[in-house]
mmCIF file of C-alpha atoms in Angstrom:
data_model
loop_
_atom_site.group_PDB
_atom_site.id
_atom_site.type_symbol
_atom_site.label_atom_id
_atom_site.label_comp_id
_atom_site.label_asym_id
_atom_site.label_seq_id
_atom_site.Cartn_x
_atom_site.Cartn_y
_atom_site.Cartn_z
ATOM 1 C CA ALA A 1 -38.430 -4.428 -13.604
ATOM 2 C CA TYR A 2 -36.582 -7.515 -12.414
ATOM 3 C CA THR A 3 -38.071 -10.970 -11.886
ATOM 4 C CA PHE A 4 -35.540 -13.404 -10.412
ATOM 5 C CA LEU A 5 -35.441 -16.522 -8.313
ATOM 6 C CA VAL A 6 -33.442 -15.397 -5.295
ATOM 7 C CA TYR A 7 -32.343 -16.742 -1.959
ATOM 8 C CA VAL A 8 -32.104 -14.592 1.122
ATOM 9 C CA THR A 9 -29.113 -14.838 3.435
ATOM 10 C CA ARG A 10 -29.230 -14.517 7.211
ATOM 11 C CA SER A 11 -28.201 -10.887 6.808
ATOM 12 C CA GLY A 12 -31.271 -10.272 4.660
ATOM 13 C CA GLU A 13 -29.464 -9.920 1.325
ATOM 14 C CA ALA A 14 -31.332 -11.213 -1.736
ATOM 15 C CA ILE A 15 -28.746 -13.105 -3.793
ATOM 16 C CA VAL A 16 -29.658 -13.756 -7.417
ATOM 17 C CA ARG A 17 -26.521 -15.591 -8.495
ATOM 18 C CA GLN A 18 -23.141 -16.458 -7.056
ATOM 19 C CA GLU A 19 -20.154 -18.057 -8.772
ATOM 20 C CA ARG A 20 -16.540 -18.688 -7.879
ATOM 21 C CA ASN A 21 -13.548 -18.973 -10.170
ATOM 22 C CA PHE A 22 -9.799 -18.418 -9.980
ATOM 23 C CA TYR A 23 -10.344 -14.689 -9.366
ATOM 24 C CA GLY A 24 -12.694 -15.106 -6.410
ATOM 25 C CA VAL A 25 -16.427 -15.000 -5.735
ATOM 26 C CA LEU A 26 -18.694 -12.927 -7.955
ATOM 27 C CA THR A 27 -22.163 -12.224 -6.571
ATOM 28 C CA LEU A 28 -25.256 -10.683 -8.139
ATOM 29 C CA LYS A 29 -27.700 -9.384 -5.547
ATOM 30 C CA GLN A 30 -30.723 -7.148 -5.304
ATOM 31 C CA LYS A 31 -30.252 -3.909 -3.394
ATOM 32 C CA ASP A 32 -32.537 -1.013 -2.555
ATOM 33 C CA PHE A 33 -31.485 2.512 -3.516
ATOM 34 C CA LYS A 34 -33.923 4.876 -1.784
ATOM 35 C CA GLY A 35 -36.861 2.728 -2.851
ATOM 36 C CA ASN A 36 -35.434 1.892 -6.272
ATOM 37 C CA THR A 37 -34.477 -1.766 -6.742
ATOM 38 C CA ALA A 38 -31.181 -2.518 -8.482
ATOM 39 C CA LEU A 39 -29.201 -5.589 -9.462
ATOM 40 C CA VAL A 40 -25.663 -5.218 -8.125
ATOM 41 C CA MET A 41 -22.486 -7.028 -9.171
ATOM 42 C CA LYS A 42 -20.039 -7.562 -6.317
ATOM 43 C CA HIS A 43 -16.587 -9.115 -6.222
ATOM 44 C CA GLY A 44 -16.006 -9.932 -2.592
ATOM 45 C CA ASP A 45 -17.120 -6.800 -0.740
ATOM 46 C CA THR A 46 -16.553 -4.443 -3.670
ATOM 47 C CA ILE A 47 -19.368 -3.244 -5.925
ATOM 48 C CA HIS A 48 -18.478 -3.582 -9.607
ATOM 49 C CA GLY A 49 -21.563 -1.879 -10.977
ATOM 50 C CA LEU A 50 -25.352 -2.034 -10.915
ATOM 51 C CA GLU A 51 -28.454 -1.617 -13.047
ATOM 52 C CA LEU A 52 -31.662 0.000 -11.831
ATOM 53 C CA GLY A 53 -34.867 -1.941 -12.350
ATOM 54 C CA ASP A 54 -36.835 1.072 -13.576
ATOM 55 C CA LYS A 55 -34.049 2.028 -16.027
ATOM 56 C CA ARG A 56 -33.499 -1.458 -17.392
ATOM 57 C CA GLY A 57 -32.818 -1.313 -21.132
ATOM 58 C CA ASP A 58 -32.362 2.473 -21.123
ATOM 59 C CA CYS A 59 -28.539 2.408 -20.926
ATOM 60 C CA PHE A 60 -28.561 4.676 -17.872
ATOM 61 C CA SER A 61 -25.056 4.861 -16.382
ATOM 62 C CA THR A 62 -24.854 4.198 -12.648
ATOM 63 C CA SER A 63 -22.503 3.623 -9.709
ATOM 64 C CA TYR A 64 -19.046 5.193 -10.220
ATOM 65 C CA TYR A 65 -19.956 6.046 -13.825
ATOM 66 C CA HIS A 66 -23.150 7.994 -13.183
ATOM 67 C CA GLY A 67 -23.516 10.965 -15.516
ATOM 68 C CA GLU A 68 -23.012 13.391 -12.612
ATOM 69 C CA SER A 69 -19.942 11.613 -11.225
ATOM 70 C CA PRO A 70 -16.501 13.159 -11.843
ATOM 71 C CA LEU A 71 -15.949 10.655 -14.654
ATOM 72 C CA GLY A 72 -19.376 11.213 -16.171
ATOM 73 C CA GLN A 73 -19.064 14.988 -16.149
ATOM 74 C CA PHE A 74 -15.578 14.860 -17.638
ATOM 75 C CA ILE A 75 -16.464 12.523 -20.522
ATOM 76 C CA SER A 76 -19.603 14.530 -21.265
ATOM 77 C CA ALA A 77 -17.655 17.793 -21.348
ATOM 78 C CA MET A 78 -14.994 16.348 -23.658
ATOM 79 C CA GLY A 79 -17.670 15.308 -26.152
ATOM 80 C CA SER A 80 -16.489 14.744 -29.707
ATOM 81 C CA THR A 81 -12.825 15.383 -28.861
ATOM 82 C CA ILE A 82 -12.716 11.780 -27.624
ATOM 83 C CA GLN A 83 -13.251 9.142 -30.306
ATOM 84 C CA ASP A 84 -11.124 6.105 -29.455
ATOM 85 C CA VAL A 85 -11.282 4.828 -25.887
ATOM 86 C CA ALA A 86 -9.868 1.804 -24.075
ATOM 87 C CA MET A 87 -10.749 0.713 -20.564
ATOM 88 C CA ILE A 88 -9.243 -1.772 -18.141
ATOM 89 C CA GLY A 89 -12.008 -3.237 -15.965
ATOM 90 C CA LEU A 90 -15.540 -3.916 -17.199
ATOM 91 C CA GLY A 91 -17.835 -4.495 -14.227
ATOM 92 C CA THR A 92 -21.434 -4.402 -15.434
ATOM 93 C CA GLY A 93 -20.439 -2.230 -18.387
ATOM 94 C CA SER A 94 -22.585 0.780 -17.527
ATOM 95 C CA ILE A 95 -19.749 3.143 -18.432
ATOM 96 C CA VAL A 96 -20.509 2.584 -22.141
ATOM 97 C CA CYS A 97 -23.696 4.609 -21.658
ATOM 98 C CA LEU A 98 -21.511 7.715 -21.278
ATOM 99 C CA GLY A 99 -20.245 7.302 -24.842
ATOM 100 C CA ASN A 100 -21.681 8.487 -28.133
ATOM 101 C CA GLN A 101 -22.174 7.187 -31.647
ATOM 102 C CA ALA A 102 -18.913 8.699 -32.879
ATOM 103 C CA GLN A 103 -16.810 6.665 -30.439
ATOM 104 C CA HIS A 104 -15.173 3.251 -30.520
ATOM 105 C CA TRP A 105 -14.432 1.589 -27.184
ATOM 106 C CA THR A 106 -12.248 -1.394 -26.292
ATOM 107 C CA ILE A 107 -12.871 -2.810 -22.818
ATOM 108 C CA ILE A 108 -10.567 -5.352 -21.198
ATOM 109 C CA ASP A 109 -11.188 -7.506 -18.140
ATOM 110 C CA VAL A 110 -9.004 -10.260 -16.749
ATOM 111 C CA ASN A 111 -11.969 -12.179 -15.322
ATOM 112 C CA PRO A 112 -13.966 -14.115 -17.951
ATOM 113 C CA LEU A 113 -16.843 -14.519 -15.501
ATOM 114 C CA VAL A 114 -17.291 -10.736 -15.318
ATOM 115 C CA LEU A 115 -17.556 -10.530 -19.096
ATOM 116 C CA ARG A 116 -19.978 -13.440 -19.278
ATOM 117 C CA LEU A 117 -22.390 -12.005 -16.708
ATOM 118 C CA ALA A 118 -22.126 -8.431 -18.007
ATOM 119 C CA GLN A 119 -23.087 -9.689 -21.468
ATOM 120 C CA ASP A 120 -25.982 -11.802 -20.181
ATOM 121 C CA GLU A 121 -29.077 -9.720 -20.913
ATOM 122 C CA TRP A 122 -30.984 -11.711 -18.319
ATOM 123 C CA TYR A 123 -28.984 -9.738 -15.740
ATOM 124 C CA PHE A 124 -27.554 -6.559 -17.312
ATOM 125 C CA THR A 125 -28.507 -4.731 -20.516
ATOM 126 C CA PHE A 126 -25.867 -2.005 -20.907
ATOM 127 C CA LEU A 127 -23.733 -3.822 -23.464
ATOM 128 C CA GLN A 128 -26.746 -4.618 -25.651
ATOM 129 C CA ASN A 129 -28.085 -1.042 -25.682
ATOM 130 C CA HIS A 130 -24.976 1.122 -25.894
ATOM 131 C CA PRO A 131 -24.853 4.191 -28.181
ATOM 132 C CA LEU A 132 -21.302 3.569 -29.423
ATOM 133 C CA GLU A 133 -20.187 3.239 -33.022
ATOM 134 C CA GLY A 134 -18.154 0.187 -32.019
ATOM 135 C CA LEU A 135 -17.423 -1.887 -28.915
ATOM 136 C CA ASP A 136 -14.789 -4.618 -28.523
ATOM 137 C CA LEU A 137 -14.626 -6.765 -25.385
ATOM 138 C CA LYS A 138 -11.426 -8.610 -24.556
ATOM 139 C CA VAL A 139 -10.508 -11.129 -21.853
ATOM 140 C CA GLY A 140 -6.969 -10.727 -20.594
ATOM 141 C CA ASP A 141 -4.557 -8.850 -18.385
ATOM 142 C CA GLY A 142 -5.100 -5.143 -18.892
ATOM 143 C CA ARG A 143 -1.449 -4.268 -19.218
ATOM 144 C CA LEU A 144 -0.726 -6.957 -21.802
ATOM 145 C CA GLU A 145 -3.857 -6.238 -23.830
ATOM 146 C CA VAL A 146 -3.150 -2.504 -23.952
ATOM 147 C CA ALA A 147 0.338 -3.319 -25.230
ATOM 148 C CA LYS A 148 -1.291 -5.138 -28.172
ATOM 149 C CA LEU A 149 -3.259 -2.075 -29.270
ATOM 150 C CA LYS A 150 -2.121 -0.045 -32.247
ATOM 151 C CA PRO A 151 0.430 2.581 -31.139
ATOM 152 C CA GLN A 152 -0.921 6.118 -30.743
ATOM 153 C CA SER A 153 -4.482 4.984 -31.418
ATOM 154 C CA LEU A 154 -6.281 6.146 -28.255
ATOM 155 C CA ASP A 155 -7.676 9.471 -27.123
ATOM 156 C CA LEU A 156 -8.515 8.188 -23.651
ATOM 157 C CA LEU A 157 -7.507 5.252 -21.454
ATOM 158 C CA VAL A 158 -9.660 4.516 -18.406
ATOM 159 C CA VAL A 159 -8.069 2.291 -15.766
ATOM 160 C CA ASP A 160 -10.571 0.957 -13.243
ATOM 161 C CA ALA A 161 -8.913 -1.912 -11.431
ATOM 162 C CA PHE A 162 -8.115 -0.359 -8.060
ATOM 163 C CA SER A 163 -11.421 -0.318 -6.182
ATOM 164 C CA ALA A 164 -11.145 -3.828 -4.759
ATOM 165 C CA ASP A 165 -9.279 -4.662 -1.566
ATOM 166 C CA ALA A 166 -6.303 -5.996 -3.548
ATOM 167 C CA ILE A 167 -4.207 -3.543 -5.563
ATOM 168 C CA PRO A 168 -2.905 -4.816 -8.940
ATOM 169 C CA VAL A 169 0.517 -3.234 -8.509
ATOM 170 C CA HIS A 170 1.678 -4.337 -11.969
ATOM 171 C CA LEU A 171 -0.765 -1.799 -13.465
ATOM 172 C CA LEU A 172 0.871 1.058 -11.539
ATOM 173 C CA THR A 173 4.534 0.774 -12.454
ATOM 174 C CA THR A 174 6.696 2.800 -14.819
ATOM 175 C CA GLU A 175 6.791 -0.170 -17.183
ATOM 176 C CA ALA A 176 2.981 -0.296 -17.255
ATOM 177 C CA MET A 177 2.714 3.454 -17.779
ATOM 178 C CA LYS A 178 5.122 3.249 -20.698
ATOM 179 C CA MET A 179 2.751 0.761 -22.364
ATOM 180 C CA TYR A 180 -0.221 3.043 -21.721
ATOM 181 C CA LEU A 181 1.515 6.050 -23.243
ATOM 182 C CA GLN A 182 2.563 4.071 -26.307
ATOM 183 C CA ALA A 183 -1.111 3.320 -27.000
ATOM 184 C CA LEU A 184 -2.157 6.966 -26.560
ATOM 185 C CA ARG A 185 -1.981 9.748 -29.081
ATOM 186 C CA PRO A 186 0.317 12.646 -28.040
ATOM 187 C CA SER A 187 -2.716 14.496 -26.671
ATOM 188 C CA GLY A 188 -4.153 11.346 -25.084
ATOM 189 C CA LEU A 189 -5.520 11.295 -21.533
ATOM 190 C CA ILE A 190 -5.568 8.732 -18.735
ATOM 191 C CA LEU A 191 -8.335 8.491 -16.126
ATOM 192 C CA MET A 192 -7.804 6.203 -13.138
ATOM 193 C CA HIS A 193 -10.439 5.149 -10.629
ATOM 194 C CA ILE A 194 -8.722 5.215 -7.241
ATOM 195 C CA SER A 195 -11.566 4.708 -4.742
ATOM 196 C CA ASN A 196 -10.132 2.450 -2.045
ATOM 197 C CA ARG A 197 -10.920 1.855 1.596
ATOM 198 C CA TYR A 198 -7.366 1.175 2.708
ATOM 199 C CA ILE A 199 -4.805 2.606 0.281
ATOM 200 C CA ASN A 200 -4.215 6.234 -0.735
ATOM 201 C CA LEU A 201 -3.242 5.917 -4.392
ATOM 202 C CA VAL A 202 -3.014 9.659 -5.096
ATOM 203 C CA PRO A 203 0.757 9.984 -4.475
ATOM 204 C CA VAL A 204 1.447 6.684 -6.242
ATOM 205 C CA ILE A 205 -0.139 7.894 -9.472
ATOM 206 C CA ALA A 206 1.187 11.443 -9.087
ATOM 207 C CA ASN A 207 4.705 9.997 -8.893
ATOM 208 C CA LEU A 208 4.108 8.071 -12.120
ATOM 209 C CA ALA A 209 2.831 11.203 -13.818
ATOM 210 C CA ASP A 210 5.908 13.146 -12.754
ATOM 211 C CA TYR A 211 8.186 10.353 -13.992
ATOM 212 C CA PHE A 212 6.737 10.722 -17.490
ATOM 213 C CA GLY A 213 6.426 14.512 -17.458
ATOM 214 C CA ARG A 214 2.645 14.547 -17.133
ATOM 215 C CA GLN A 215 0.370 16.537 -14.863
ATOM 216 C CA ALA A 216 -1.838 14.714 -12.359
ATOM 217 C CA TYR A 217 -5.202 15.944 -11.075
ATOM 218 C CA THR A 218 -7.606 14.504 -8.511
ATOM 219 C CA SER A 219 -11.351 14.781 -8.931
ATOM 220 C CA PRO A 220 -13.240 17.245 -6.708
ATOM 221 C CA ASP A 221 -14.761 16.119 -3.427
ATOM 222 C CA TYR A 222 -18.544 15.856 -3.435
ATOM 223 C CA GLN A 223 -21.466 14.316 -1.582
ATOM 224 C CA VAL A 224 -23.997 12.044 -3.273
ATOM 225 C CA THR A 225 -27.452 13.631 -2.992
ATOM 226 C CA ALA A 226 -30.603 11.678 -2.151
ATOM 227 C CA LYS A 227 -31.738 11.958 -5.777
ATOM 228 C CA GLN A 228 -28.389 10.732 -7.073
ATOM 229 C CA GLU A 229 -28.432 7.829 -4.627
ATOM 230 C CA GLN A 230 -31.884 6.856 -5.872
ATOM 231 C CA GLU A 231 -30.385 6.861 -9.366
ATOM 232 C CA GLY A 232 -27.726 4.372 -8.268
ATOM 233 C CA MET A 233 -24.826 6.801 -8.014
ATOM 234 C CA LEU A 234 -21.918 5.809 -5.752
ATOM 235 C CA GLN A 235 -19.140 7.948 -4.302
ATOM 236 C CA SER A 236 -15.962 7.713 -6.362
ATOM 237 C CA ARG A 237 -12.570 9.330 -6.695
ATOM 238 C CA TRP A 238 -10.638 9.663 -9.942
ATOM 239 C CA MET A 239 -7.257 10.869 -11.136
ATOM 240 C CA LEU A 240 -6.563 12.481 -14.486
ATOM 241 C CA LEU A 241 -3.159 12.379 -16.194
ATOM 242 C CA VAL A 242 -2.595 14.862 -19.020
ATOM 243 C CA PRO A 243 0.288 16.134 -21.158
ATOM 244 C CA PRO A 244 1.578 19.430 -19.714
ATOM 245 C CA THR A 245 0.800 21.293 -22.945
ATOM 246 C CA THR A 246 -2.887 20.362 -22.933
ATOM 247 C CA GLN A 247 -4.995 23.474 -22.357
ATOM 248 C CA THR A 248 -8.571 22.672 -23.404
ATOM 249 C CA LEU A 249 -9.719 20.365 -20.633
ATOM 250 C CA PRO A 250 -12.760 20.655 -18.329
ATOM 251 C CA ARG A 251 -10.677 20.448 -15.164
ATOM 252 C CA GLU A 252 -11.570 23.682 -13.382
ATOM 253 C CA ARG A 253 -12.653 21.890 -10.207
ATOM 254 C CA TRP A 254 -9.994 19.188 -10.397
ATOM 255 C CA ASN A 255 -6.990 19.610 -8.120
ATOM 256 C CA LEU A 256 -3.404 19.564 -9.391
ATOM 257 C CA VAL A 257 -1.199 17.142 -7.431
ATOM 258 C CA ALA A 258 2.591 17.251 -7.302
ATOM 259 C CA GLY A 259 4.515 14.001 -7.573
ATOM 260 C CA ASN A 260 8.092 12.822 -7.165
ATOM 261 C CA LYS A 261 9.441 10.792 -10.061
ATOM 262 C CA ASN A 262 12.110 9.282 -7.813
ATOM 263 C CA ASP A 263 9.402 7.462 -5.847
ATOM 264 C CA ALA A 264 7.598 5.986 -8.866
ATOM 265 C CA TRP A 265 6.959 2.253 -8.623
ATOM 266 C CA SER A 266 8.648 -0.157 -11.007
ATOM 267 C CA ASP A 267 8.327 -3.848 -11.767
ATOM 268 C CA ASP A 268 11.407 -4.360 -9.599
ATOM 269 C CA TYR A 269 10.268 -2.322 -6.591
ATOM 270 C CA SER A 270 6.996 -1.192 -5.054
ATOM 271 C CA SER A 271 5.729 -0.845 -1.497
ATOM 272 C CA ILE A 272 2.180 -0.035 -0.418
ATOM 273 C CA ILE A 273 3.026 0.267 3.297
ATOM 274 C CA THR A 274 3.711 4.007 3.001
ATOM 275 C CA TYR A 275 0.315 4.602 1.402
ATOM 276 C CA ILE A 276 -1.935 2.688 3.788
ATOM 277 C CA ASP A 277 -4.673 4.798 5.398
ATOM 278 C CA TRP A 278 -4.241 3.634 8.971
#
């Protein structure tokens, strides 16, 4: 259970901690999930992860990374075929609970405050109780840090930097994708978290996939059940990019999406106007 000194805002939110840096305001607050208290990390209005009070220390994955989420089910089904993983975007770090003791993960976040709070066991315990063989945490721009990784060293790259109101366009260009693919083994996979209130990123990423001769899939639609909500699960949407020759993937319920390589974004040109959900 949690014991914190909190202050309550006029809206009734119990804020545990709030800090501002160059990247904005990061807030830790208590939130009720069907009677289950959780500590939530928010950047602006966007949730970046949470830990349940009654699961504290258990390394129980929550929010967008819940074991029954599209991401959770996919990683579980892939099992031992995935050994080396990199991720852009840390949040609270609960995604590491989906891993296993045969895996090595590298997680990158541009915001040093996110890393500091995620590693502070007073608030979150995922990074101290993970099951992984190895875990490296890096502060830096995701694109630049991925470019520093050993070529063809990854089985999976998870990109989770698109759920906030602002879209980091430089992570969605052909130049960025070239860096990602250089870090991946020939059979390597890319998973992108594309939940967004204002922008439809499906065609953007499908266009990138087509540009590089990959297939793009969107995760299946689903509703969070009352039990899942009590377990801290949040609605999320993901895209999977795979080599066209890959056959052994648990993607039966994922939907193939066609893209147009001629519309792929580059460092020289991109426009989100077309993709706004008005």
